[in-house]
Amino acid sequence: EGSKISLSQSYWRIDANSTDIMECPNKDACLGGYNETSKHPINCKTGYEGLLCNECTTTGEKYERISDNTCSKCPDPSLNLLRIIGFAIMISVFMVI
């Protein structure tokens, strides 16, 4: 079937019928292949989704942008709370000294 073109890693297309194949800005984010169950028929690396696999995943496990084309898993919220408490304690100690 001609429309089921499996792409090589680093490439992306908007839909199954598109012949316009584009190189991904982050070559590691586009895994290639053919995915019938996705809005876009390409497999994106975990943490990436959307156009050119260049958006960070915000459903389920959340990812954040750490550079132009790179996403990283968001830290656990409880870890952030511990950091804030530790920072507040350090400030308190320095204010007393």
One Martini backbone bead per residue (centre of mass of N, CA, C, O) as a GRO file, in nm:
protein
   97
    1GLU     BB    1   0.091   0.040   0.028
    2GLY     BB    2   0.174   0.359  -0.056
    3SER     BB    3   0.089   0.529   0.218
    4LYS     BB    4   0.279   0.321   0.392
    5ILE     BB    5   0.537   0.496   0.489
    6SER     BB    6   0.846   0.426   0.614
    7LEU     BB    7   1.053   0.604   0.816
    8SER     BB    8   1.332   0.733   0.900
    9GLN     BB    9   1.524   0.845   1.109
   10SER     BB   10   1.467   1.207   1.137
   11TYR     BB   11   1.172   1.183   1.016
   12TRP     BB   12   0.872   1.364   0.884
   13ARG     BB   13   0.503   1.373   0.873
   14ILE     BB   14   0.174   1.483   0.886
   15ASP     BB   15   0.065   1.235   0.702
   16ALA     BB   16  -0.008   0.947   0.524
   17ASN     BB   17  -0.042   1.128   0.237
   18SER     BB   18   0.226   1.257   0.255
   19THR     BB   19   0.522   1.371   0.054
   20ASP     BB   20   0.625   1.562   0.283
   21ILE     BB   21   0.951   1.534   0.391
   22MET     BB   22   1.104   1.597   0.709
   23GLU     BB   23   1.344   1.722   0.907
   24CYS     BB   24   1.439   1.707   1.222
   25PRO     BB   25   1.572   1.911   1.459
   26ASN     BB   26   1.560   1.644   1.638
   27LYS     BB   27   1.678   1.347   1.540
   28ASP     BB   28   1.606   1.174   1.808
   29ALA     BB   29   1.284   1.226   1.820
   30CYS     BB   30   1.270   1.075   1.544
   31LEU     BB   31   1.203   0.727   1.485
   32GLY     BB   32   1.006   0.656   1.280
   33GLY     BB   33   0.816   0.484   1.075
   34TYR     BB   34   0.472   0.358   1.146
   35ASN     BB   35   0.167   0.517   1.286
   36GLU     BB   36  -0.176   0.455   1.297
   37THR     BB   37  -0.256   0.584   1.602
   38SER     BB   38  -0.158   0.855   1.514
   39LYS     BB   39  -0.190   1.169   1.403
   40HIS     BB   40   0.100   1.111   1.331
   41PRO     BB   41   0.283   0.866   1.127
   42ILE     BB   42   0.496   0.892   1.374
   43ASN     BB   43   0.762   0.820   1.584
   44CYS     BB   44   0.818   0.934   1.903
   45LYS     BB   45   0.990   1.007   2.152
   46THR     BB   46   0.992   1.011   2.466
   47GLY     BB   47   0.858   1.346   2.530
   48TYR     BB   48   0.743   1.359   2.236
   49GLU     BB   49   0.551   1.571   2.000
   50GLY     BB   50   0.413   1.652   1.716
   51LEU     BB   51   0.559   1.868   1.528
   52LEU     BB   52   0.852   1.721   1.457
   53CYS     BB   53   0.887   1.628   1.750
   54ASN     BB   54   0.886   1.949   1.906
   55GLU     BB   55   0.718   1.861   2.156
   56CYS     BB   56   0.631   1.848   2.477
   57THR     BB   57   0.502   1.643   2.695
   58THR     BB   58   0.169   1.698   2.883
   59THR     BB   59   0.086   1.401   2.913
   60GLY     BB   60   0.119   1.252   3.185
   61GLU     BB   61   0.422   1.257   3.152
   62LYS     BB   62   0.615   1.534   3.202
   63TYR     BB   63   0.771   1.781   2.989
   64GLU     BB   64   1.061   1.991   2.932
   65ARG     BB   65   1.230   2.256   2.814
   66ILE     BB   66   1.606   2.284   2.784
   67SER     BB   67   1.602   2.353   2.474
   68ASP     BB   68   1.522   2.413   2.165
   69ASN     BB   69   1.504   2.060   2.098
   70THR     BB   70   1.475   1.978   2.418
   71CYS     BB   71   1.360   1.726   2.638
   72SER     BB   72   1.254   1.684   2.988
   73LYS     BB   73   1.182   1.550   3.267
   74CYS     BB   74   1.005   1.632   3.518
   75PRO     BB   75   1.019   1.693   3.827
   76ASP     BB   76   0.935   1.610   4.123
   77PRO     BB   77   0.738   1.795   4.328
   78SER     BB   78   0.865   1.700   4.601
   79LEU     BB   79   1.153   1.788   4.528
   80ASN     BB   80   1.091   2.089   4.505
   81LEU     BB   81   1.004   2.126   4.800
   82LEU     BB   82   1.276   2.047   4.924
   83ARG     BB   83   1.437   2.274   4.791
   84ILE     BB   84   1.284   2.511   4.917
   85ILE     BB   85   1.335   2.438   5.213
   86GLY     BB   86   1.645   2.437   5.194
   87PHE     BB   87   1.671   2.732   5.101
   88ALA     BB   88   1.529   2.860   5.344
   89ILE     BB   89   1.730   2.759   5.556
   90MET     BB   90   1.983   2.894   5.438
   91ILE     BB   91   1.881   3.182   5.465
   92SER     BB   92   1.834   3.180   5.770
   93VAL     BB   93   2.126   3.123   5.851
   94PHE     BB   94   2.256   3.376   5.708
   95MET     BB   95   2.087   3.590   5.872
   96VAL     BB   96   2.210   3.516   6.156
   97ILE     BB   97   2.525   3.561   6.079
   0.00000   0.00000   0.00000
